[in-house]
Amino acid sequence: MNSSRQRGPVRAPRSSQQRVVAIQPVPAGRLLAVYGLLCAGLVGLAGRLAWLQVVDATNLQTRAHAIQTQTTKPIGKRRTIVDRNGRLVALDEQRFTLWAHPRYFNFPGDDPQKIRSADEVAGRLATVIAQPKPALLQTMAGRPSGVKLRTDLDPETAERVRQLGISGLDLEAYPHRIYPQGSLFANVVGFLNLERVPQAGLEQSRDSDLKRQETALQMRRGADGTPLPAGLTAGSLYGDDLRLQLTLDARLQQVALQALAKQVKKWNAKRGAAMVMDVRNGEMLALVSTPTYDPNKFWTFNPGLFREWSVQDLYEPGSTFKPINLAVALQEKAIKANGRVADTGQLSIGGWPIFNHDKRANGLIDFPTVLQVSSNVGMVKAMAQVKRDRFWHWLRTMGIDETPDTDLPGAVAGELKSRKDFTGQAIEPAVAAFGQGFSLTPLKLLQLHAMLANGGRLVSPHITRGLRSGDALASAPGGSGLQLLDPGVTRTVMAWMESVVDNSSGLGMKIPGYRIGGKTGTAQKAERGVYIPGALITSFVGHLPIDDPRYVVLVVVDEPKGGNTFGSTVAAPVARQIIDALLVLERIPPSHPKELQKAVAKPRA
């Protein structure tokens, strides 16, 4: 080998070679374009930010507030009604509707993704809500959500449902009106229907007062649901604890209703009403009527029972109006307190015959005797001494044809002949003398007798004392009213009424130690100006105690059937039971304590 062989240059492998890119300057136009694009973006972002913070800020705040705020609408609770002593008469109780959502059924301890069957849930639920399992399954069949299983669940049952801990069961609370006294106050309190719309009584007439002050509650919440104090406005958590207090006494109501219902049944009467009023201020202590209804189950009763007829229906008062007429005659000085009239038993006025109920002539009698024997002829002759125009004026002044000033729902005005008819026909003042020919409500008659008892003041009958907070009770207001009659006149008439009780042994109203006055009434019943053959309205009105009058009691029984139907036999026994209870409940002291002590001691001997 030739070592001197010439060698050529050595080249690197192609794979090991690197590509070199020459650096070239960027054109100025391109840099300006990029810079301009960036500046435009920044300007756009700044503009958008300014738009959101300045121009659209209010809208965004509103939307955020709506998302962050929970609004709770009021459920329409109503205020409680209590009697004069605080006993519950009407109140709202919380009830619940049970909803089921089968697609979410899950038991406590289950995997969150596990769905229980409707059969499993119905098995646990049936005994708790006292509903058959097959009925629950039928209700839920094929329905994934929003199934109403039961309404009107009481709080105790609702709590047992909660304790089951079953997901997919939802309890919706709502208020339910209940009346603990049942039918005792139905005639004056009324009721709410199933849609909670007031239908009768105070529930309807005082609806605005019975609605609680409820507003929609709005509460701000944080991202984790925590309530934020800033979301509550002043007074938003205020609790309305006002109650409507009645003047009625549940105990006296119970006595009056039982006595009245027994007598109405005994005489097979159409209906009856009983009232007790404090003559000093017009407060009603009792107002009952029968037949009545249970407001808790109103749908099972005749709607005709939902109205209180004693303040809405008119009748001719008959002999119970005689004391009022005699007071008018005394006020007009047409008769004297010691005067007398000749009772001939019957007479004729303008061709119309007028006679006493027994058609007997009582001879020359004084005015206490006129009331004792209930002489129609004696009343006609006594009131004939009053000028017809003045007689009509007094009936009008006493408000016979005006709606009484009262808070009793549905009160109506009576009916009185026009001045022309009353003064132009002799028969009109003649029949008005013994309480016929005009009409009024039992409530109006009660008001006029209270006027006799309190010294001549026309007080306003009422059954409410107003709204009171919490457990506080209002005291009875003082006396008021328009003075119409002279107190001396009313004292004279009250003494005459006391003689009716003292000299009527068959009346059964004498109570040892107490001075009581009264008057019975048995009047023909008229309808549309025509007297109904055989139909009577019997009544009794009583005052006590005569020496310091405080209460007037009125009992009216409509259309009693059978023989011997008079105010003394039908209405007076009810009034006697009411008076007995009233003396005890109101702790009325006896006028003659020694007489009472003798009567109490006598049975022990």
Short mmCIF file of C-alpha atoms in Angstrom, two decimals, residues 164-488:
data_model
loop_
_atom_site.label_atom_id
_atom_site.label_comp_id
_atom_site.label_asym_id
_atom_site.label_seq_id
_atom_site.Cartn_x
_atom_site.Cartn_y
_atom_site.Cartn_z
CA LEU A 164 -89.92 9.27 59.39
CA GLY A 165 -87.18 11.24 57.62
CA ILE A 166 -88.31 10.09 54.17
CA SER A 167 -86.97 12.22 51.32
CA GLY A 168 -89.66 13.01 48.77
CA LEU A 169 -92.36 13.84 51.34
CA ASP A 170 -93.15 17.52 51.74
CA LEU A 171 -95.35 19.18 54.40
CA GLU A 172 -96.98 22.50 53.44
CA ALA A 173 -98.28 24.54 56.38
CA TYR A 174 -101.45 26.65 56.22
CA PRO A 175 -103.79 28.27 58.78
CA HIS A 176 -107.11 26.64 59.61
CA ARG A 177 -109.92 28.50 61.43
CA ILE A 178 -111.48 26.60 64.30
CA TYR A 179 -114.26 27.48 66.73
CA PRO A 180 -113.64 25.79 70.11
CA GLN A 181 -117.09 26.69 71.46
CA GLY A 182 -118.87 25.00 68.57
CA SER A 183 -122.39 26.34 68.02
CA LEU A 184 -122.35 28.54 71.13
CA PHE A 185 -121.26 31.72 69.30
CA ALA A 186 -122.10 30.70 65.73
CA ASN A 187 -125.02 33.12 65.43
CA VAL A 188 -122.82 36.18 66.08
CA VAL A 189 -119.27 35.13 65.11
CA GLY A 190 -120.04 33.38 61.80
CA PHE A 191 -117.40 31.36 59.96
CA LEU A 192 -114.91 31.14 57.08
CA ASN A 193 -115.56 28.85 54.14
CA LEU A 194 -113.01 26.32 52.88
CA GLU A 195 -111.28 29.07 50.86
CA ARG A 196 -111.03 31.17 54.07
CA VAL A 197 -113.53 33.72 52.80
CA PRO A 198 -115.74 35.09 55.61
CA GLN A 199 -119.39 34.18 55.12
CA ALA A 200 -121.34 35.45 58.12
CA GLY A 201 -121.27 37.20 61.49
CA LEU A 202 -118.32 39.12 62.87
CA GLU A 203 -115.94 37.16 60.66
CA GLN A 204 -117.53 39.00 57.74
CA SER A 205 -118.45 42.38 59.23
CA ARG A 206 -115.09 42.79 61.03
CA ASP A 207 -112.98 41.12 58.35
CA SER A 208 -110.49 43.98 58.07
CA ASP A 209 -109.98 44.04 61.86
CA LEU A 210 -109.49 40.29 62.05
CA LYS A 211 -106.77 40.16 59.38
CA ARG A 212 -103.32 40.17 60.94
CA GLN A 213 -100.79 42.80 59.91
CA GLU A 214 -98.73 40.57 57.64
CA THR A 215 -96.25 41.72 55.00
CA ALA A 216 -94.13 39.78 52.54
CA LEU A 217 -90.85 39.00 54.38
CA GLN A 218 -87.68 39.55 52.35
CA MET A 219 -84.37 38.23 53.70
CA ARG A 220 -80.93 38.63 52.11
CA ARG A 221 -78.73 35.56 52.13
CA GLY A 222 -75.04 35.04 51.51
CA ALA A 223 -73.52 32.62 49.00
CA ASP A 224 -73.73 29.79 51.56
CA GLY A 225 -77.33 30.62 52.46
CA THR A 226 -76.53 32.41 55.73
CA PRO A 227 -79.11 35.14 56.52
CA LEU A 228 -77.63 38.63 56.34
CA PRO A 229 -78.88 41.16 58.90
CA ALA A 230 -78.73 43.90 56.28
CA GLY A 231 -81.57 42.21 54.44
CA LEU A 232 -84.17 42.77 57.19
CA THR A 233 -85.93 46.10 57.47
CA ALA A 234 -87.10 47.58 60.75
CA GLY A 235 -90.29 45.92 61.98
CA SER A 236 -90.17 43.08 59.46
CA LEU A 237 -90.19 40.49 62.25
CA TYR A 238 -93.01 42.21 64.18
CA GLY A 239 -95.50 39.74 65.64
CA ASP A 240 -99.19 40.69 65.63
CA ASP A 241 -100.73 39.40 68.87
CA LEU A 242 -103.95 41.43 68.82
CA ARG A 243 -107.23 39.71 69.73
CA LEU A 244 -110.83 40.80 69.27
CA GLN A 245 -112.56 40.79 72.64
CA LEU A 246 -116.30 40.24 72.86
CA THR A 247 -118.67 41.47 75.57
CA LEU A 248 -120.43 38.09 75.58
CA ASP A 249 -119.90 35.61 78.42
CA ALA A 250 -119.49 32.00 77.31
CA ARG A 251 -120.92 30.70 80.59
CA LEU A 252 -124.11 32.75 80.31
CA GLN A 253 -124.34 31.90 76.62
CA GLN A 254 -124.31 28.21 77.52
CA VAL A 255 -127.07 28.56 80.11
CA ALA A 256 -129.22 30.67 77.79
CA LEU A 257 -128.80 28.37 74.78
CA GLN A 258 -129.60 25.20 76.73
CA ALA A 259 -132.69 26.70 78.37
CA LEU A 260 -133.94 28.18 75.11
CA ALA A 261 -133.37 25.04 73.04
CA LYS A 262 -135.22 22.93 75.61
CA GLN A 263 -138.24 25.23 75.59
CA VAL A 264 -138.33 25.56 71.79
CA LYS A 265 -138.33 21.76 71.53
CA LYS A 266 -140.99 21.39 74.23
CA TRP A 267 -143.41 23.74 72.47
CA ASN A 268 -142.44 22.62 68.96
CA ALA A 269 -141.69 26.25 68.13
CA LYS A 270 -140.20 27.56 64.91
CA ARG A 271 -137.28 29.34 66.61
CA GLY A 272 -136.28 31.33 69.65
CA ALA A 273 -133.85 34.02 70.80
CA ALA A 274 -132.55 35.15 74.18
CA MET A 275 -130.57 38.32 75.01
CA VAL A 276 -128.99 39.90 78.06
CA MET A 277 -127.79 43.53 78.05
CA ASP A 278 -125.98 45.73 80.54
CA VAL A 279 -128.33 48.72 80.60
CA ARG A 280 -125.58 51.12 81.70
CA ASN A 281 -123.41 50.86 78.58
CA GLY A 282 -125.23 48.64 76.07
CA GLU A 283 -122.88 45.66 76.37
CA MET A 284 -124.48 42.33 75.48
CA LEU A 285 -123.63 39.54 77.91
CA ALA A 286 -125.58 36.91 76.00
CA LEU A 287 -127.12 36.61 72.55
CA VAL A 288 -128.29 33.16 71.52
CA SER A 289 -130.79 31.78 69.05
CA THR A 290 -132.01 28.35 68.14
CA PRO A 291 -131.92 26.37 65.92
CA THR A 292 -128.26 27.07 65.28
CA TYR A 293 -125.29 25.39 63.57
CA ASP A 294 -121.68 24.31 64.12
CA PRO A 295 -119.29 26.63 62.24
CA ASN A 296 -116.66 23.88 62.24
CA LYS A 297 -118.96 21.83 59.99
CA PHE A 298 -121.00 24.58 58.36
CA TRP A 299 -121.42 22.66 55.10
CA THR A 300 -123.72 20.14 56.80
CA PHE A 301 -126.31 22.79 57.81
CA ASN A 302 -129.05 24.74 56.07
CA PRO A 303 -127.67 28.16 54.97
CA GLY A 304 -130.79 29.77 56.41
CA LEU A 305 -129.30 29.24 59.87
CA PHE A 306 -126.27 31.42 59.14
CA ARG A 307 -128.14 34.67 59.89
CA GLU A 308 -129.05 35.99 63.34
CA TRP A 309 -132.79 36.56 63.06
CA SER A 310 -133.11 38.50 66.33
CA VAL A 311 -131.32 41.47 64.74
CA GLN A 312 -132.57 41.02 61.17
CA ASP A 313 -136.24 39.92 61.34
CA LEU A 314 -139.14 42.19 62.29
CA TYR A 315 -142.12 41.35 64.50
CA GLU A 316 -144.87 43.14 66.37
CA PRO A 317 -143.79 43.25 70.04
CA GLY A 318 -147.27 43.20 71.57
CA SER A 319 -147.61 43.63 75.33
CA THR A 320 -143.87 43.88 76.01
CA PHE A 321 -144.12 47.36 74.47
CA LYS A 322 -146.81 48.53 76.91
CA PRO A 323 -144.33 49.78 79.58
CA ILE A 324 -142.58 51.90 76.95
CA ASN A 325 -145.86 53.46 75.84
CA LEU A 326 -146.82 54.24 79.43
CA ALA A 327 -143.46 55.98 79.87
CA VAL A 328 -144.28 58.13 76.82
CA ALA A 329 -147.67 59.02 78.29
CA LEU A 330 -146.07 59.98 81.61
CA GLN A 331 -143.39 62.01 79.84
CA GLU A 332 -146.10 63.90 77.94
CA LYS A 333 -148.00 64.37 81.21
CA ALA A 334 -151.04 62.85 79.52
CA ILE A 335 -151.52 60.51 82.48
CA LYS A 336 -150.61 60.70 86.15
CA ALA A 337 -148.68 58.10 88.11
CA ASN A 338 -151.68 57.58 90.42
CA GLY A 339 -154.25 57.78 87.62
CA ARG A 340 -156.81 55.16 86.62
CA VAL A 341 -158.66 53.98 83.53
CA ALA A 342 -161.95 52.16 83.06
CA ASP A 343 -161.38 48.74 81.52
CA THR A 344 -164.66 47.70 79.90
CA GLY A 345 -163.19 44.55 78.35
CA GLN A 346 -163.77 45.67 74.79
CA LEU A 347 -164.41 48.75 72.68
CA SER A 348 -164.71 49.83 69.06
CA ILE A 349 -162.32 52.24 67.30
CA GLY A 350 -163.38 53.45 63.87
CA GLY A 351 -165.52 50.35 63.45
CA TRP A 352 -162.70 48.00 64.48
CA PRO A 353 -163.30 45.88 67.62
CA ILE A 354 -160.58 45.86 70.29
CA PHE A 355 -160.73 43.58 73.31
CA ASN A 356 -158.55 42.11 76.03
CA HIS A 357 -156.90 38.74 75.47
CA ASP A 358 -159.40 37.10 77.86
CA LYS A 359 -162.25 39.45 76.85
CA ARG A 360 -162.83 40.25 80.52
CA ALA A 361 -163.65 43.69 81.91
CA ASN A 362 -161.40 44.68 84.82
CA GLY A 363 -163.30 47.81 85.86
CA LEU A 364 -161.58 50.94 87.15
CA ILE A 365 -157.90 50.01 87.48
CA ASP A 366 -154.60 51.81 88.04
CA PHE A 367 -151.66 51.55 85.68
CA PRO A 368 -149.72 48.87 87.60
CA THR A 369 -152.84 46.74 87.26
CA VAL A 370 -153.05 47.57 83.54
CA LEU A 371 -149.64 45.91 83.17
CA GLN A 372 -150.45 43.05 85.55
CA VAL A 373 -153.58 41.99 83.67
CA SER A 374 -152.09 43.17 80.35
CA SER A 375 -155.21 45.18 79.54
CA ASN A 376 -155.40 46.20 75.87
CA VAL A 377 -158.48 48.34 76.53
CA GLY A 378 -156.75 50.10 79.41
CA MET A 379 -153.73 50.87 77.21
CA VAL A 380 -155.90 52.25 74.39
CA LYS A 381 -157.66 54.59 76.80
CA ALA A 382 -154.39 55.68 78.44
CA MET A 383 -152.62 56.41 75.14
CA ALA A 384 -155.71 58.18 73.80
CA GLN A 385 -154.75 60.98 76.18
CA VAL A 386 -151.56 61.49 74.13
CA LYS A 387 -152.00 63.53 70.99
CA ARG A 388 -151.63 61.34 67.93
CA ASP A 389 -148.94 63.56 66.46
CA ARG A 390 -146.92 63.40 69.71
CA PHE A 391 -147.38 59.65 69.96
CA TRP A 392 -146.01 59.21 66.45
CA HIS A 393 -143.20 61.68 67.23
CA TRP A 394 -142.07 59.59 70.20
CA LEU A 395 -142.08 56.34 68.23
CA ARG A 396 -139.97 58.06 65.60
CA THR A 397 -137.65 59.67 68.18
CA MET A 398 -137.01 56.29 69.79
CA GLY A 399 -135.84 55.06 66.37
CA ILE A 400 -138.48 52.45 65.60
CA ASP A 401 -137.91 52.89 61.86
CA GLU A 402 -134.14 53.44 62.07
CA THR A 403 -131.28 50.96 62.06
CA PRO A 404 -129.90 50.67 65.60
CA ASP A 405 -126.39 51.98 66.21
CA THR A 406 -124.77 48.62 66.82
CA ASP A 407 -121.83 46.43 65.81
CA LEU A 408 -124.10 43.43 65.40
CA PRO A 409 -123.91 42.24 61.77
CA GLY A 410 -126.98 42.72 59.60
CA ALA A 411 -129.06 44.85 61.98
CA VAL A 412 -132.10 46.36 60.23
CA ALA A 413 -134.59 49.17 60.82
CA GLY A 414 -138.16 48.57 61.93
CA GLU A 415 -141.34 49.66 60.19
CA LEU A 416 -143.57 52.53 61.29
CA LYS A 417 -146.59 54.00 59.56
CA SER A 418 -146.18 57.45 58.05
CA ARG A 419 -147.21 60.46 60.11
CA LYS A 420 -150.20 60.98 57.80
CA ASP A 421 -151.48 57.40 58.13
CA PHE A 422 -150.82 57.25 61.89
CA THR A 423 -152.55 60.50 62.72
CA GLY A 424 -155.30 60.24 60.11
CA GLN A 425 -156.72 56.87 61.17
CA ALA A 426 -157.82 56.35 64.76
CA ILE A 427 -157.16 52.62 64.63
CA GLU A 428 -153.40 53.12 64.12
CA PRO A 429 -152.57 54.77 67.47
CA ALA A 430 -155.09 52.46 69.13
CA VAL A 431 -153.37 49.23 68.10
CA ALA A 432 -149.93 50.82 68.62
CA ALA A 433 -150.98 51.39 72.25
CA PHE A 434 -150.67 47.65 72.92
CA GLY A 435 -147.67 47.03 70.66
CA GLN A 436 -149.18 46.18 67.29
CA GLY A 437 -149.43 47.96 63.94
CA PHE A 438 -145.68 48.59 63.79
CA SER A 439 -142.71 46.24 63.82
CA LEU A 440 -139.17 46.08 65.10
CA THR A 441 -136.43 43.55 65.85
CA PRO A 442 -135.98 41.89 69.26
CA LEU A 443 -132.69 43.80 69.47
CA LYS A 444 -134.50 47.13 69.18
CA LEU A 445 -137.02 46.16 71.84
CA LEU A 446 -134.14 45.22 74.14
CA GLN A 447 -132.54 48.62 73.55
CA LEU A 448 -135.79 50.44 74.44
CA HIS A 449 -136.25 48.45 77.63
CA ALA A 450 -132.66 49.24 78.59
CA MET A 451 -133.67 52.89 78.22
CA LEU A 452 -136.41 52.35 80.81
CA ALA A 453 -133.96 50.70 83.20
CA ASN A 454 -131.05 53.15 82.98
CA GLY A 455 -133.02 56.32 83.60
CA GLY A 456 -134.06 57.22 80.06
CA ARG A 457 -130.79 56.95 78.07
CA LEU A 458 -130.80 55.28 74.64
CA VAL A 459 -127.56 53.27 74.67
CA SER A 460 -126.06 51.45 71.68
CA PRO A 461 -126.20 47.65 71.92
CA HIS A 462 -122.87 46.06 71.06
CA ILE A 463 -121.00 42.75 71.39
CA THR A 464 -117.33 43.79 71.00
CA ARG A 465 -114.90 45.71 73.18
CA GLY A 466 -112.27 46.12 70.47
CA LEU A 467 -108.76 44.78 69.80
CA ARG A 468 -106.43 44.05 72.69
CA SER A 469 -102.79 42.95 72.76
CA GLY A 470 -101.73 39.58 74.14
CA ASP A 471 -103.65 38.37 77.16
CA ALA A 472 -104.81 41.85 78.16
CA LEU A 473 -108.55 42.33 78.59
CA ALA A 474 -110.46 45.59 78.35
CA SER A 475 -112.70 46.72 81.18
CA ALA A 476 -116.33 47.67 80.68
CA PRO A 477 -116.84 51.25 79.46
CA GLY A 478 -118.85 53.80 81.40
CA GLY A 479 -122.42 54.82 80.74
CA SER A 480 -123.39 56.94 77.76
CA GLY A 481 -126.31 57.44 75.40
CA LEU A 482 -128.87 60.03 74.38
CA GLN A 483 -131.17 61.13 77.20
CA LEU A 484 -134.77 60.80 76.00
CA LEU A 485 -136.93 60.27 79.09
CA ASP A 486 -136.97 61.83 82.52
CA PRO A 487 -135.39 59.51 85.14
CA GLY A 488 -138.39 60.04 87.41
#
